[in-house]
Coordinates of C-alpha atoms and ligand atoms in Angstrom, one line a residue:
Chain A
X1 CA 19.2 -2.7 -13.8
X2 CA 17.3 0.3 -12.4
X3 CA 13.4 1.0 -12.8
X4 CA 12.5 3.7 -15.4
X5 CA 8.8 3.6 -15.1
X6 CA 7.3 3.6 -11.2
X7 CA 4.0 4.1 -9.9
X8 CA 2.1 7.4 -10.1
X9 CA 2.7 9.3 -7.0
X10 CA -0.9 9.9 -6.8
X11 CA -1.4 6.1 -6.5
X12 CA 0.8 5.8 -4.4
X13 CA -0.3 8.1 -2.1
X14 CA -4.2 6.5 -2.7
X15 CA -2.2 2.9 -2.1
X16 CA -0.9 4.5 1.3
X17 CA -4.8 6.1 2.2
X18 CA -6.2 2.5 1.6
X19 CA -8.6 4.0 -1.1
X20 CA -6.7 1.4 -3.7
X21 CA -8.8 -1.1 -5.3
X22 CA -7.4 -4.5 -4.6
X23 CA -6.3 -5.6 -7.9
X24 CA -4.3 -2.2 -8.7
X25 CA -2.7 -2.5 -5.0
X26 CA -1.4 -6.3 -5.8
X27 CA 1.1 -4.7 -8.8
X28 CA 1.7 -1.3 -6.9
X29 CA 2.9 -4.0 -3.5
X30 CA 4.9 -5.7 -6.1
X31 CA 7.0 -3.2 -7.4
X32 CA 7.2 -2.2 -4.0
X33 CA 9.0 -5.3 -3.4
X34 CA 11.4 -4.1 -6.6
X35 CA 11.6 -0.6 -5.9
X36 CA 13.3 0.7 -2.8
X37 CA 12.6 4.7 -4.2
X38 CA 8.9 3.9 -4.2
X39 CA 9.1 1.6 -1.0
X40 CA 10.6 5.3 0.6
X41 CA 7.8 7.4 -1.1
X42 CA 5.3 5.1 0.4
X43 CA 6.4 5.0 3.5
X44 CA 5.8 9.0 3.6
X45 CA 2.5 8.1 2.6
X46 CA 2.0 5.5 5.9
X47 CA 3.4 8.3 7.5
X48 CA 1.2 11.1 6.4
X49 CA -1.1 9.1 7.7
X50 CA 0.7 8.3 11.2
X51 CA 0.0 12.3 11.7
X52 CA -3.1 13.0 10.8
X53 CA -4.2 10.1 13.3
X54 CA -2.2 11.9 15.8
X55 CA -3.7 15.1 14.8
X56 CA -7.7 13.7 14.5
X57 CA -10.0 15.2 17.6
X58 CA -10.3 12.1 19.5
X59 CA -14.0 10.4 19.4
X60 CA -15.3 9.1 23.0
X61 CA -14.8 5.5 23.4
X62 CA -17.2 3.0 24.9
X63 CA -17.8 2.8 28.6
X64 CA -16.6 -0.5 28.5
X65 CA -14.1 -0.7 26.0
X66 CA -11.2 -0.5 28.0
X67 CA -12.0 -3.2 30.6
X68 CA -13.0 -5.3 27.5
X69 CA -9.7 -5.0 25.5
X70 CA -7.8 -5.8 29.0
X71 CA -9.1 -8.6 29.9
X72 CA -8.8 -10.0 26.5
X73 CA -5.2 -9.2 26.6
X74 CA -4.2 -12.8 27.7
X75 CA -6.1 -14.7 25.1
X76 CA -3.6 -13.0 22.4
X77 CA -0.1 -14.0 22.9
X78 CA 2.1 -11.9 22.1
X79 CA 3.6 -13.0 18.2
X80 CA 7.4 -13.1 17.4
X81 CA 9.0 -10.8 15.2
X82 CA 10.1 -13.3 12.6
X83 CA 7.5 -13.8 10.0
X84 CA 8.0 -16.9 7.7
X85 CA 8.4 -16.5 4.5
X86 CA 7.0 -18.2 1.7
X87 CA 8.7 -21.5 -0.1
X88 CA 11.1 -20.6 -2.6
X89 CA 13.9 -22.6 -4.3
X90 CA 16.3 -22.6 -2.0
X91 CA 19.3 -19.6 -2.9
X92 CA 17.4 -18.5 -6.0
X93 CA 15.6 -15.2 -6.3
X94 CA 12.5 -15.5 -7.2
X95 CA 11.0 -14.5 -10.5
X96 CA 7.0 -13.5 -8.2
X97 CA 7.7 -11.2 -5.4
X98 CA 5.5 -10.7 -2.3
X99 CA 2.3 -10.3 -2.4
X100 CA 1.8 -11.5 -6.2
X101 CA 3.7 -15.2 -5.8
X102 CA 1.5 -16.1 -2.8
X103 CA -1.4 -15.0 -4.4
X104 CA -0.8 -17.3 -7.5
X105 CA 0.7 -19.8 -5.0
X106 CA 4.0 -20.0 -5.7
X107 CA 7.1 -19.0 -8.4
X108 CA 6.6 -19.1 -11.9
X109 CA 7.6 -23.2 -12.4
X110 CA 3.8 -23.6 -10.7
X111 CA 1.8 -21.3 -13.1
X112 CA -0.9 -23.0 -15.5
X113 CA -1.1 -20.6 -18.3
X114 CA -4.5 -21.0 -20.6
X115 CA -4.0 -19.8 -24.2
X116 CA -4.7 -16.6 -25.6
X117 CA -3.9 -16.1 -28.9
X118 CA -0.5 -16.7 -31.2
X119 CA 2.2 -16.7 -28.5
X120 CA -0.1 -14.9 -25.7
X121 CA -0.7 -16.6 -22.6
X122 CA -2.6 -15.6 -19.6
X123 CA -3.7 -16.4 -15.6
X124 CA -6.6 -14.3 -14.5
X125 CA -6.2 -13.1 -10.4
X126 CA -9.0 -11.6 -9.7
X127 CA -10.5 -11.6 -5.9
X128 CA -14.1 -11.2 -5.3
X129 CA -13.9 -8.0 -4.6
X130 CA -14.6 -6.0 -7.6
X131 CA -12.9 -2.9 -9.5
X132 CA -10.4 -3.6 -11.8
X133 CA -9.1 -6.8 -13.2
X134 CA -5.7 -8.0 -13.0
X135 CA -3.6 -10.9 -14.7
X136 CA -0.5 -12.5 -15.8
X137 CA 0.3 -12.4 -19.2
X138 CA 3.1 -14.3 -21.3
X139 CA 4.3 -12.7 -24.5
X140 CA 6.5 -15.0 -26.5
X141 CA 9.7 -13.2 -27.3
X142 CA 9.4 -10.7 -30.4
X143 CA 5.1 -11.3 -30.3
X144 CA 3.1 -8.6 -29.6
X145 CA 0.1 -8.5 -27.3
X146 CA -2.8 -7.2 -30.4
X147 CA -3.4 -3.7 -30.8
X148 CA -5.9 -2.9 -28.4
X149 CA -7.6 0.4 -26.4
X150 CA -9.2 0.0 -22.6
X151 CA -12.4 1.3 -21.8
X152 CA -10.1 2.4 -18.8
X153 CA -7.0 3.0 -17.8
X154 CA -4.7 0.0 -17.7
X155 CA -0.8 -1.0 -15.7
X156 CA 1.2 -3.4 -17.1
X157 CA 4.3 -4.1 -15.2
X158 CA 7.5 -6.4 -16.0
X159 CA 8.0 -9.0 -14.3
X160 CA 10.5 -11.4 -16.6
X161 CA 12.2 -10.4 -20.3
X162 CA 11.3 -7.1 -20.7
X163 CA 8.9 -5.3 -24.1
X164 CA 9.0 -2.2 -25.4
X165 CA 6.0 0.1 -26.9
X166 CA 5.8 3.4 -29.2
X167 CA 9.6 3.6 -28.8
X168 CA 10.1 3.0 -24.8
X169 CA 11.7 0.1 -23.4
X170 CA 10.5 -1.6 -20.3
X171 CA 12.3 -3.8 -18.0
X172 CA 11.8 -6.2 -14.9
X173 CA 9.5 -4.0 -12.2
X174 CA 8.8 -1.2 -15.5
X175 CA 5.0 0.1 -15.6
X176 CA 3.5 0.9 -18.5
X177 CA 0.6 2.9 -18.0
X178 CA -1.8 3.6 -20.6
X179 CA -4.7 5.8 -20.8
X180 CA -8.5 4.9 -21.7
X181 CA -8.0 6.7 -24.8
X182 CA -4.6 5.4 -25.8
X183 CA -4.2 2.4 -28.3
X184 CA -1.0 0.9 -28.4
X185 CA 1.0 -2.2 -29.0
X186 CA 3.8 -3.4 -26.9
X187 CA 5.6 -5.8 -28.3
X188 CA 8.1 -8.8 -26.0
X189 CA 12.0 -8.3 -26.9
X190 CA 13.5 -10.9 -29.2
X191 CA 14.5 -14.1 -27.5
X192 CA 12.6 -14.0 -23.9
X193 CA 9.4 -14.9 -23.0
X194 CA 7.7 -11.6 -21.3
X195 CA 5.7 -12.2 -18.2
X196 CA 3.7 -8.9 -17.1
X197 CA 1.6 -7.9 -14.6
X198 CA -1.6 -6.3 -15.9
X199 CA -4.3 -4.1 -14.1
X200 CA -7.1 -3.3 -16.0
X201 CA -9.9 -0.9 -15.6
X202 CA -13.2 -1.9 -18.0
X203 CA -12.2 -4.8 -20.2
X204 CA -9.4 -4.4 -23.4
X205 CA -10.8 -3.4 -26.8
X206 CA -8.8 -5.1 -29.5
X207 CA -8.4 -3.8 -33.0
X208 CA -6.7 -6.1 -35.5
X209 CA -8.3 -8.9 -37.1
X210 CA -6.4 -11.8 -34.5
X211 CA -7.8 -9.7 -31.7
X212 CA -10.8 -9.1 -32.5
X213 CA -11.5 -13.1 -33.4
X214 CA -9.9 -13.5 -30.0
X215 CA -12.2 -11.5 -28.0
X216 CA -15.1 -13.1 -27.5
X217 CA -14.0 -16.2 -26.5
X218 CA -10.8 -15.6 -24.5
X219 CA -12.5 -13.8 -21.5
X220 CA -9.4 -10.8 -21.5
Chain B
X1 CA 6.2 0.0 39.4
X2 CA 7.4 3.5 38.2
X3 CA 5.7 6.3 39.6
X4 CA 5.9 8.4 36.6
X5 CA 2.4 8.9 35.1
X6 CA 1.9 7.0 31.6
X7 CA 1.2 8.7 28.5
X8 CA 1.5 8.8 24.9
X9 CA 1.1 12.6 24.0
X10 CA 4.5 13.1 22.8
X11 CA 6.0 10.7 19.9
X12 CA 8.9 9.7 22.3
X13 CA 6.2 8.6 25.0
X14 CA 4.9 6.3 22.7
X15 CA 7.7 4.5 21.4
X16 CA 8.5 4.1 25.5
X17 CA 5.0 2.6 25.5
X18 CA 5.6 -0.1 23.0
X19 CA 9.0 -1.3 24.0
X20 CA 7.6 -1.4 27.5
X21 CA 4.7 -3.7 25.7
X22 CA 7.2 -5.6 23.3
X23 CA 9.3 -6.7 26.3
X24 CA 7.8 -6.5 29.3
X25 CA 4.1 -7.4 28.3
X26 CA 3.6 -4.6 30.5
X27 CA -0.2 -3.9 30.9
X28 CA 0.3 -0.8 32.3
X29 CA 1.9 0.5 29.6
X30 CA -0.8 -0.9 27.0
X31 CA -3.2 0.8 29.2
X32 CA -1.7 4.1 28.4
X33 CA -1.4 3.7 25.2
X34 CA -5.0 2.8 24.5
X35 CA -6.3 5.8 26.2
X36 CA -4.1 7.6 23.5
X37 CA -4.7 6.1 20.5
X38 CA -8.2 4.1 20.4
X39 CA -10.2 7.1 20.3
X40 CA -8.5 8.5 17.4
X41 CA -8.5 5.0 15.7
X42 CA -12.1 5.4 16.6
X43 CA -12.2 8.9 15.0
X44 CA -10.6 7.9 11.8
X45 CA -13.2 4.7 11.4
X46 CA -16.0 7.5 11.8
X47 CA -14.7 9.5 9.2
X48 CA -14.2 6.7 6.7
X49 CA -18.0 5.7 7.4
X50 CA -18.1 3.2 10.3
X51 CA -21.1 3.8 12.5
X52 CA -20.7 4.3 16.0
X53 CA -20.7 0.7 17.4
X54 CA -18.3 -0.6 14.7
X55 CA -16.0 2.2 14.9
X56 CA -15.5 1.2 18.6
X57 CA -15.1 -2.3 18.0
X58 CA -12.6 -1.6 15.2
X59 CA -10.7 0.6 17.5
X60 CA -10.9 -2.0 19.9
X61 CA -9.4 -4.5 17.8
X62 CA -6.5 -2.4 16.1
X63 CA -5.6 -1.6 19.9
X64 CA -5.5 -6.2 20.5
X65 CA -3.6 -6.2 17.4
X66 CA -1.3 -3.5 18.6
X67 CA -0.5 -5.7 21.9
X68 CA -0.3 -9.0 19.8
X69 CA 2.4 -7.5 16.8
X70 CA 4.2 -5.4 19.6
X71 CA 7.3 -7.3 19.1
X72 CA 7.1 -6.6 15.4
X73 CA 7.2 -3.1 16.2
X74 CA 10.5 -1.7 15.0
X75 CA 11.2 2.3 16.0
X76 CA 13.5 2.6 13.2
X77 CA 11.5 2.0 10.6
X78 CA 8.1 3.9 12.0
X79 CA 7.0 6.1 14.4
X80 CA 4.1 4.6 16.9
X81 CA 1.4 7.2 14.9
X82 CA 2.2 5.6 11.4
X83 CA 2.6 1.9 12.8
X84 CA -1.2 2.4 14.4
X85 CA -2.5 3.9 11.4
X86 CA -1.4 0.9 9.1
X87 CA -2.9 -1.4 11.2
X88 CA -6.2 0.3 11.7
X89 CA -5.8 1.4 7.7
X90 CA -5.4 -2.7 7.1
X91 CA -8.0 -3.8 9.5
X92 CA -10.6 -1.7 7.7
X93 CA -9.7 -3.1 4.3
X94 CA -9.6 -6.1 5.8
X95 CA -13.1 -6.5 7.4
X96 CA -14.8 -4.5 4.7
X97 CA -13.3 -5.4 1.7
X98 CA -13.1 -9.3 2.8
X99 CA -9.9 -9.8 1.5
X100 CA -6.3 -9.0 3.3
X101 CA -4.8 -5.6 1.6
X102 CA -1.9 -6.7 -1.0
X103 CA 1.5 -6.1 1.4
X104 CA 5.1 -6.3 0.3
X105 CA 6.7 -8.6 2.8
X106 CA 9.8 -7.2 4.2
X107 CA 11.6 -10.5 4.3
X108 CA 11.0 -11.4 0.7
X109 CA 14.2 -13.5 -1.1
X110 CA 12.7 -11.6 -4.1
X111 CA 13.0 -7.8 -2.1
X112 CA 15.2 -5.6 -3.9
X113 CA 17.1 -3.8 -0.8
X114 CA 17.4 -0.2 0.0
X115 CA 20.8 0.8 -0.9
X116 CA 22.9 1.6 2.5
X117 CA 22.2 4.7 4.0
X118 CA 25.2 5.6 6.5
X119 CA 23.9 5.5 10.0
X120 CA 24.4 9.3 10.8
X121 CA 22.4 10.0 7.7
X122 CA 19.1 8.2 8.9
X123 CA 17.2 10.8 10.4
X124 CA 15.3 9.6 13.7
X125 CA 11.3 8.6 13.1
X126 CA 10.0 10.6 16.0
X127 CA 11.9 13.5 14.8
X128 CA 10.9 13.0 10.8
X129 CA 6.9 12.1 12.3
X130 CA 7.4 16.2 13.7
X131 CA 9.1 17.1 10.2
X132 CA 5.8 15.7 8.7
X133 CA 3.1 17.2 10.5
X134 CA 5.0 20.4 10.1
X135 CA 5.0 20.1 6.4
X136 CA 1.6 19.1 6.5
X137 CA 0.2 22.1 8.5
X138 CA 2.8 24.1 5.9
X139 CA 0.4 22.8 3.0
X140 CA -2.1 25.5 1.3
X141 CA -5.7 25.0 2.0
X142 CA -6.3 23.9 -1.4
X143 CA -3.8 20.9 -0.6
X144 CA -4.2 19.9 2.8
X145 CA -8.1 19.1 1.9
X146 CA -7.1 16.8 -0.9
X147 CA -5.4 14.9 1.4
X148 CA -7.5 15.1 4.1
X149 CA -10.3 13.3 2.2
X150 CA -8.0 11.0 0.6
X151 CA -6.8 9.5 3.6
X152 CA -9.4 10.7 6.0
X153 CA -13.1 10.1 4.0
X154 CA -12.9 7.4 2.0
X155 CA -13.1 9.1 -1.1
X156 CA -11.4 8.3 -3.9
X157 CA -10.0 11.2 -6.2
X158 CA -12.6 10.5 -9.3
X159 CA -15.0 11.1 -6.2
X160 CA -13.3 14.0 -4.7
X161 CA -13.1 15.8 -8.1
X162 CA -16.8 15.7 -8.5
X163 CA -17.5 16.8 -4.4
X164 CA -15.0 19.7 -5.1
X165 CA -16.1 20.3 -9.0
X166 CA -12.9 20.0 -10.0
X167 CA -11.1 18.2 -13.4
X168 CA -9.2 14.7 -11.8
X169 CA -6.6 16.3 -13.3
X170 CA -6.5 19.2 -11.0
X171 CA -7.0 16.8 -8.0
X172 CA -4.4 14.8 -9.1
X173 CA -1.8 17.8 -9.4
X174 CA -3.0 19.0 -6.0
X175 CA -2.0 15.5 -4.5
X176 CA 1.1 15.6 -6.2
X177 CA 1.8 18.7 -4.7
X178 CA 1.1 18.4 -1.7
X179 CA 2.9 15.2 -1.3
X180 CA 6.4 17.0 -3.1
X181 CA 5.7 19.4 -0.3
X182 CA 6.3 16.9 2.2
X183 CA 9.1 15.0 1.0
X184 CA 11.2 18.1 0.1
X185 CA 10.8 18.9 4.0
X186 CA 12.1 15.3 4.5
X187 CA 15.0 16.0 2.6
X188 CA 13.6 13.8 0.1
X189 CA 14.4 13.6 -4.1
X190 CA 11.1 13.8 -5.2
X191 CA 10.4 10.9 -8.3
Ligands
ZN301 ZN1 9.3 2.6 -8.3

């Protein structure tokens, strides 16, 4: 199956200049993980940068820097090449890529989900770092998340089953990117549960009656 | 010992450098490199904001990390410029952010592969890290300083559009832009 919907090339490019906020770099790493197009794109971003480090008028070090540096040399050995990777089931793919699975520590079988609403379902990730928020969600095949607006801009991204929304279909690795002033509705295809990767900017503004019961106890 | 002087000004140099350091441990070699990279590690954490003492120090320690991940160094996937710049990039998130920067890892079960690219097709990283800066000096004025303060001042584009009075919108197309530039001098489809 191939992607439709990638990232914005201007956040990729802000992904690639470090100026990402954390939580909106987890799902953009993650569909890097899905997405060898967007893996190439952001390579030309790391290597945009590559030059203009080349390029930079050189600042004057420290007197001592260098003698420092080298006689600290022996206290780092030098590291192999292979990297482990994380657990996995062993020959299966798994459902989480890098970096999302080991930052909810492991594949979907390990997931707590905390109820939401009528077949809604969600794990919050956020890091102590601020900005945006970002979570899992689980739709229930043929549900729909409520009718809701953002105070910002928000990126959902499939991860498992797939939903569509005002007439577009998304699949595994799919974003969805919605506007602050957009309201929509995506609803989770027919037989599948739907687990999505959301990013957040400014907390969700629900509409209908369910949601708006929802809201003020649910945290979303 | 060679007798050839060490350096790093030309891309080709530099690779030299870090196969020398990935094999040989070769201190020499390290030494060369840091005289050609740390100060413009330490020029890029000045620009994004680090004062003088911490700019060194984070220099200093993108430099260590170099020597330590040498044998992770692969020249056909990056040129020495963009390896060094990732590092430093990551470092700085790093440290100021407190939290590591979300990374795809390469070796993922879950990694969706590149489809093959016949050997003769793959174009050399020294020689695409030439293409680039080309394009990049081939950019308009208008473009290059979007980029420039992208990657190079810590701003992010809601903050560049109000330093340059500009909609988002127009910073955003300018990024876009510029970045289409590049990759059609790559050879590249563009999204
Ligand atoms: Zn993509």
């Amino acid at each position: 199956m191939t992607i439709k919907y990638h990232v914005l090339e201007e956040t990729l490019l802000a992904y690639a200049a470090g100026e990402l906020d954390n939580a909106s770099s987890l799902l953009v790493a993650t569909h890097l993980a899905l997405c060898p197009k967007c893996r190439r794109a952001a390579e030309i971003g790391d290597e945009i940068g590559g030059a203009l480090i080349e390029t930079v008028a050189p600042a004057t070090m420290g007197s001592a820097a260098l003698d420092s540096v080298m006689a600290r040399l022996e206290e780092f050995a030098l590291e192999g090449s292979i990297k482990p990777v994380a657990a996995t089931k062993r020959g299966a793919t798994p459902v989480l890529p890098e970096p999302l699975r080991s930052r909810v520590g492991g594949d979907v079988d390990v997931l707590r989900w905390r109820r939401l609403g009528p077949g809604l379902q969600q794990i919050r990730l956020d890091d102590k770092s601020g900005g945006p928020s970002v979570r899992l969600l689980k739709i229930a095949g043929g549900r729909s998340v409520p009718e809701h607006g953002h105070a910002g801009a928000e990126m959902t991204m499939v991860l498992a089953g797939g939903f569509h929304d005002a007439g577009r279909s998304f699949g595994r690795g799919d974003i969805e990117w919605a506007n602050a002033d957009v309201v929509h509705q995506p609803v989770a295809d027919e037989g599948e549960d739907c687990i999505c990767l959301t990013v957040t900017d400014g907390p969700l503004k629900f509409f209908d009656v369910i949601g708006r019961l929802a809201q003020p106890f649910v945290g979303i | 010992m060679t007798q050839r002087t060490l350096s790093a000004e030309t891309a080709e140099d530099a690779t030299h450098l870090m196969t020398q350091i990935a094999v040989h441990q070769d201190r020499d070699a390290f030494e060369a490199l840091f005289r050609h990279y740390a100060p413009r590690v330490k020029a890029y954490m000045l620009k994004l904001g680090s004062d003088g003492a911490l700019a060194d120090e984070l220099a200093q320690e993108t430099l260590l990390m170099v020597w330590r991940k040498a044998a992770q160094f692969d020249r056909a996937k990056a040129s020495p410029s963009t390896w060094i710049f990732t590092i430093a990039r990551n470092l700085r998130i790093d440290v100021f952010r407190k939290n590591n920067r979300p990374e795809l890892d390469p070796n993922d079960p879950a990694l969706v592969p590149d489809a093959e690219e016949p050997a003769d097709e793959q174009m050399d990283r020294v020689q695409r890290a030439k293409l680039i800066r080309a394009a990049m000096k081939s950019l308009n004025e208008e473009q290059a300083e979007v980029i420039r303060l992208s990657f190079f001042e810590d701003k992010s584009h809601s903050v560049i559009a109000e330093e340059l009075d500009l909609p988002l919108g127009t910073v955003k197309s300018r990024l876009r832009l510029a970045f289409g530039r590049i990759r059609k001098e790559l050879g590249e489809d563009v999204l």
